[in-house]
Amino acid sequence: MPAPSLADQDIRCSFCSKPKTEVDKMVAGPGVHICNECVGLCNEILAAQPVETPEIPWAESMTDEQILELLPRIATVAAQVEDNLRVWVQRLRDRGVTWARIGAALGMTRQSAWERFSGDE
Ligand SMILES: [Zn+2]
């Protein structure tokens, strides 16, 4: 039985939420992914000359409509992170790691870890 993982076509960039199928490359981190386009944007920001940052936090300058458009993208990334967490917990369970140890790693009780992640187990 292969190790559990997210289906390739379901992987989305955790920053822009584009699916893997719409970008050239996707880099994986612990529970998150970043596409080549976002890495490119990050490189531009890092290479830019320091500029004075506005006093107003960027979220406060957004309109209600912009924030509403952002919500489903944040929800998609949150669901992907949750799916990844389940995959990693399952890997530990496949290795025979106890619910007590998994719970301790996540700062929860054995019972809470089991209730959240056991599924059909
Ligand atoms: Zn991206």
mmCIF file of C-alpha atoms and ligand atoms in Angstrom:
data_model
loop_
_atom_site.group_PDB
_atom_site.id
_atom_site.type_symbol
_atom_site.label_atom_id
_atom_site.label_comp_id
_atom_site.label_asym_id
_atom_site.label_seq_id
_atom_site.Cartn_x
_atom_site.Cartn_y
_atom_site.Cartn_z
ATOM 1 C CA MET A 1 0.000 0.000 0.000
ATOM 2 C CA PRO A 2 1.527 3.353 -1.031
ATOM 3 C CA ALA A 3 2.067 6.031 1.596
ATOM 4 C CA PRO A 4 -0.945 8.301 1.885
ATOM 5 C CA SER A 5 -0.598 11.638 0.125
ATOM 6 C CA LEU A 6 -2.647 14.345 -1.501
ATOM 7 C CA ALA A 7 -3.507 13.666 -5.118
ATOM 8 C CA ASP A 8 -1.201 15.693 -7.375
ATOM 9 C CA GLN A 9 -4.058 17.505 -9.090
ATOM 10 C CA ASP A 10 -5.435 18.610 -5.704
ATOM 11 C CA ILE A 11 -2.243 20.379 -4.624
ATOM 12 C CA ARG A 12 -2.554 24.176 -4.604
ATOM 13 C CA CYS A 13 -0.093 26.957 -3.886
ATOM 14 C CA SER A 14 -0.585 28.032 -0.249
ATOM 15 C CA PHE A 15 0.077 31.651 -1.250
ATOM 16 C CA CYS A 16 -1.945 32.264 -4.439
ATOM 17 C CA SER A 17 -4.102 29.079 -4.321
ATOM 18 C CA LYS A 18 -3.410 28.222 -7.981
ATOM 19 C CA PRO A 19 -3.587 24.483 -8.650
ATOM 20 C CA LYS A 20 -0.406 22.585 -9.494
ATOM 21 C CA THR A 21 -1.770 22.024 -12.990
ATOM 22 C CA GLU A 22 -1.718 25.793 -13.747
ATOM 23 C CA VAL A 23 1.890 26.533 -12.758
ATOM 24 C CA ASP A 24 5.287 25.266 -13.938
ATOM 25 C CA LYS A 25 6.642 24.097 -10.591
ATOM 26 C CA MET A 26 5.415 23.587 -7.044
ATOM 27 C CA VAL A 27 7.738 23.385 -4.036
ATOM 28 C CA ALA A 28 6.492 21.479 -0.977
ATOM 29 C CA GLY A 29 7.084 22.413 2.660
ATOM 30 C CA PRO A 30 5.625 20.962 5.845
ATOM 31 C CA GLY A 31 1.901 21.071 5.042
ATOM 32 C CA VAL A 32 2.232 23.900 2.531
ATOM 33 C CA HIS A 33 3.221 24.479 -1.094
ATOM 34 C CA ILE A 34 4.519 27.463 -3.046
ATOM 35 C CA CYS A 35 4.446 27.834 -6.844
ATOM 36 C CA ASN A 36 7.247 29.142 -9.051
ATOM 37 C CA GLU A 37 5.248 32.317 -9.715
ATOM 38 C CA CYS A 38 5.012 33.172 -6.008
ATOM 39 C CA VAL A 39 8.705 32.356 -5.514
ATOM 40 C CA GLY A 40 9.416 34.776 -8.385
ATOM 41 C CA LEU A 41 7.326 37.481 -6.725
ATOM 42 C CA CYS A 42 9.086 36.864 -3.393
ATOM 43 C CA ASN A 43 12.463 37.201 -5.109
ATOM 44 C CA GLU A 44 11.383 40.548 -6.610
ATOM 45 C CA ILE A 45 10.259 41.801 -3.186
ATOM 46 C CA LEU A 46 13.484 40.629 -1.529
ATOM 47 C CA ALA A 47 15.639 42.184 -4.258
ATOM 48 C CA ALA A 48 13.811 45.526 -4.208
ATOM 49 C CA GLN A 49 15.416 48.540 -2.558
ATOM 50 C CA PRO A 50 14.020 49.140 0.902
ATOM 51 C CA VAL A 51 11.042 51.473 0.716
ATOM 52 C CA GLU A 52 9.163 53.292 3.429
ATOM 53 C CA THR A 53 6.357 51.082 4.611
ATOM 54 C CA PRO A 54 2.971 52.707 5.058
ATOM 55 C CA GLU A 55 1.707 53.118 8.604
ATOM 56 C CA ILE A 56 -1.646 51.517 7.765
ATOM 57 C CA PRO A 57 -1.570 47.692 7.865
ATOM 58 C CA TRP A 58 -2.305 46.420 4.338
ATOM 59 C CA ALA A 59 -5.431 44.508 5.420
ATOM 60 C CA GLU A 60 -7.010 47.737 6.663
ATOM 61 C CA SER A 61 -6.588 49.296 3.233
ATOM 62 C CA MET A 62 -8.558 46.479 1.590
ATOM 63 C CA THR A 63 -12.229 46.936 0.681
ATOM 64 C CA ASP A 64 -14.900 44.585 2.039
ATOM 65 C CA GLU A 65 -15.219 43.121 -1.474
ATOM 66 C CA GLN A 66 -11.488 42.398 -1.670
ATOM 67 C CA ILE A 67 -11.580 40.636 1.676
ATOM 68 C CA LEU A 68 -14.702 38.679 0.638
ATOM 69 C CA GLU A 69 -12.870 37.556 -2.531
ATOM 70 C CA LEU A 70 -9.962 36.441 -0.359
ATOM 71 C CA LEU A 71 -12.068 34.262 1.995
ATOM 72 C CA PRO A 72 -12.543 31.231 -0.280
ATOM 73 C CA ARG A 73 -8.842 31.261 -1.158
ATOM 74 C CA ILE A 74 -7.891 31.225 2.527
ATOM 75 C CA ALA A 75 -10.431 28.437 3.147
ATOM 76 C CA THR A 76 -8.908 26.387 0.301
ATOM 77 C CA VAL A 77 -5.416 26.729 1.754
ATOM 78 C CA ALA A 78 -6.708 25.901 5.256
ATOM 79 C CA ALA A 79 -8.356 22.719 3.917
ATOM 80 C CA GLN A 80 -5.147 21.733 2.145
ATOM 81 C CA VAL A 81 -3.084 22.228 5.299
ATOM 82 C CA GLU A 82 -5.622 20.121 7.245
ATOM 83 C CA ASP A 83 -5.415 17.373 4.578
ATOM 84 C CA ASN A 84 -1.630 17.440 4.801
ATOM 85 C CA LEU A 85 -1.765 17.210 8.579
ATOM 86 C CA ARG A 86 -3.950 14.109 8.260
ATOM 87 C CA VAL A 87 -1.468 12.565 5.799
ATOM 88 C CA TRP A 88 1.439 13.114 8.187
ATOM 89 C CA VAL A 89 -0.514 11.768 11.172
ATOM 90 C CA GLN A 90 -1.405 8.678 9.105
ATOM 91 C CA ARG A 91 2.270 8.165 8.251
ATOM 92 C CA LEU A 92 3.027 8.117 11.985
ATOM 93 C CA ARG A 93 0.167 5.699 12.655
ATOM 94 C CA ASP A 94 1.475 3.427 9.857
ATOM 95 C CA ARG A 95 4.795 3.406 11.743
ATOM 96 C CA GLY A 96 3.001 2.354 14.922
ATOM 97 C CA VAL A 97 3.378 5.700 16.723
ATOM 98 C CA THR A 98 0.780 5.967 19.505
ATOM 99 C CA TRP A 99 -2.071 8.461 19.670
ATOM 100 C CA ALA A 100 -0.578 9.660 22.964
ATOM 101 C CA ARG A 101 2.692 10.702 21.261
ATOM 102 C CA ILE A 102 0.864 12.290 18.304
ATOM 103 C CA GLY A 103 -1.416 14.168 20.688
ATOM 104 C CA ALA A 104 1.554 15.341 22.774
ATOM 105 C CA ALA A 105 3.289 16.646 19.636
ATOM 106 C CA LEU A 106 0.177 18.648 18.780
ATOM 107 C CA GLY A 107 -0.429 19.865 22.323
ATOM 108 C CA MET A 108 -3.604 17.832 22.743
ATOM 109 C CA THR A 109 -4.673 14.725 24.620
ATOM 110 C CA ARG A 110 -4.464 11.215 23.175
ATOM 111 C CA GLN A 111 -8.270 11.198 23.052
ATOM 112 C CA SER A 112 -8.462 14.527 21.198
ATOM 113 C CA ALA A 113 -5.885 13.387 18.636
ATOM 114 C CA TRP A 114 -7.764 10.148 18.071
ATOM 115 C CA GLU A 115 -11.131 11.936 17.714
ATOM 116 C CA ARG A 116 -9.701 14.421 15.226
ATOM 117 C CA PHE A 117 -7.603 12.104 13.053
ATOM 118 C CA SER A 118 -8.605 8.453 13.471
ATOM 119 C CA GLY A 119 -11.263 8.366 10.745
ATOM 120 C CA ASP A 120 -12.014 4.733 9.948
ATOM 121 C CA GLU A 121 -9.205 3.374 12.120
HETATM 122 ZN ZN ZN B 1 1.512 30.691 -5.941
#
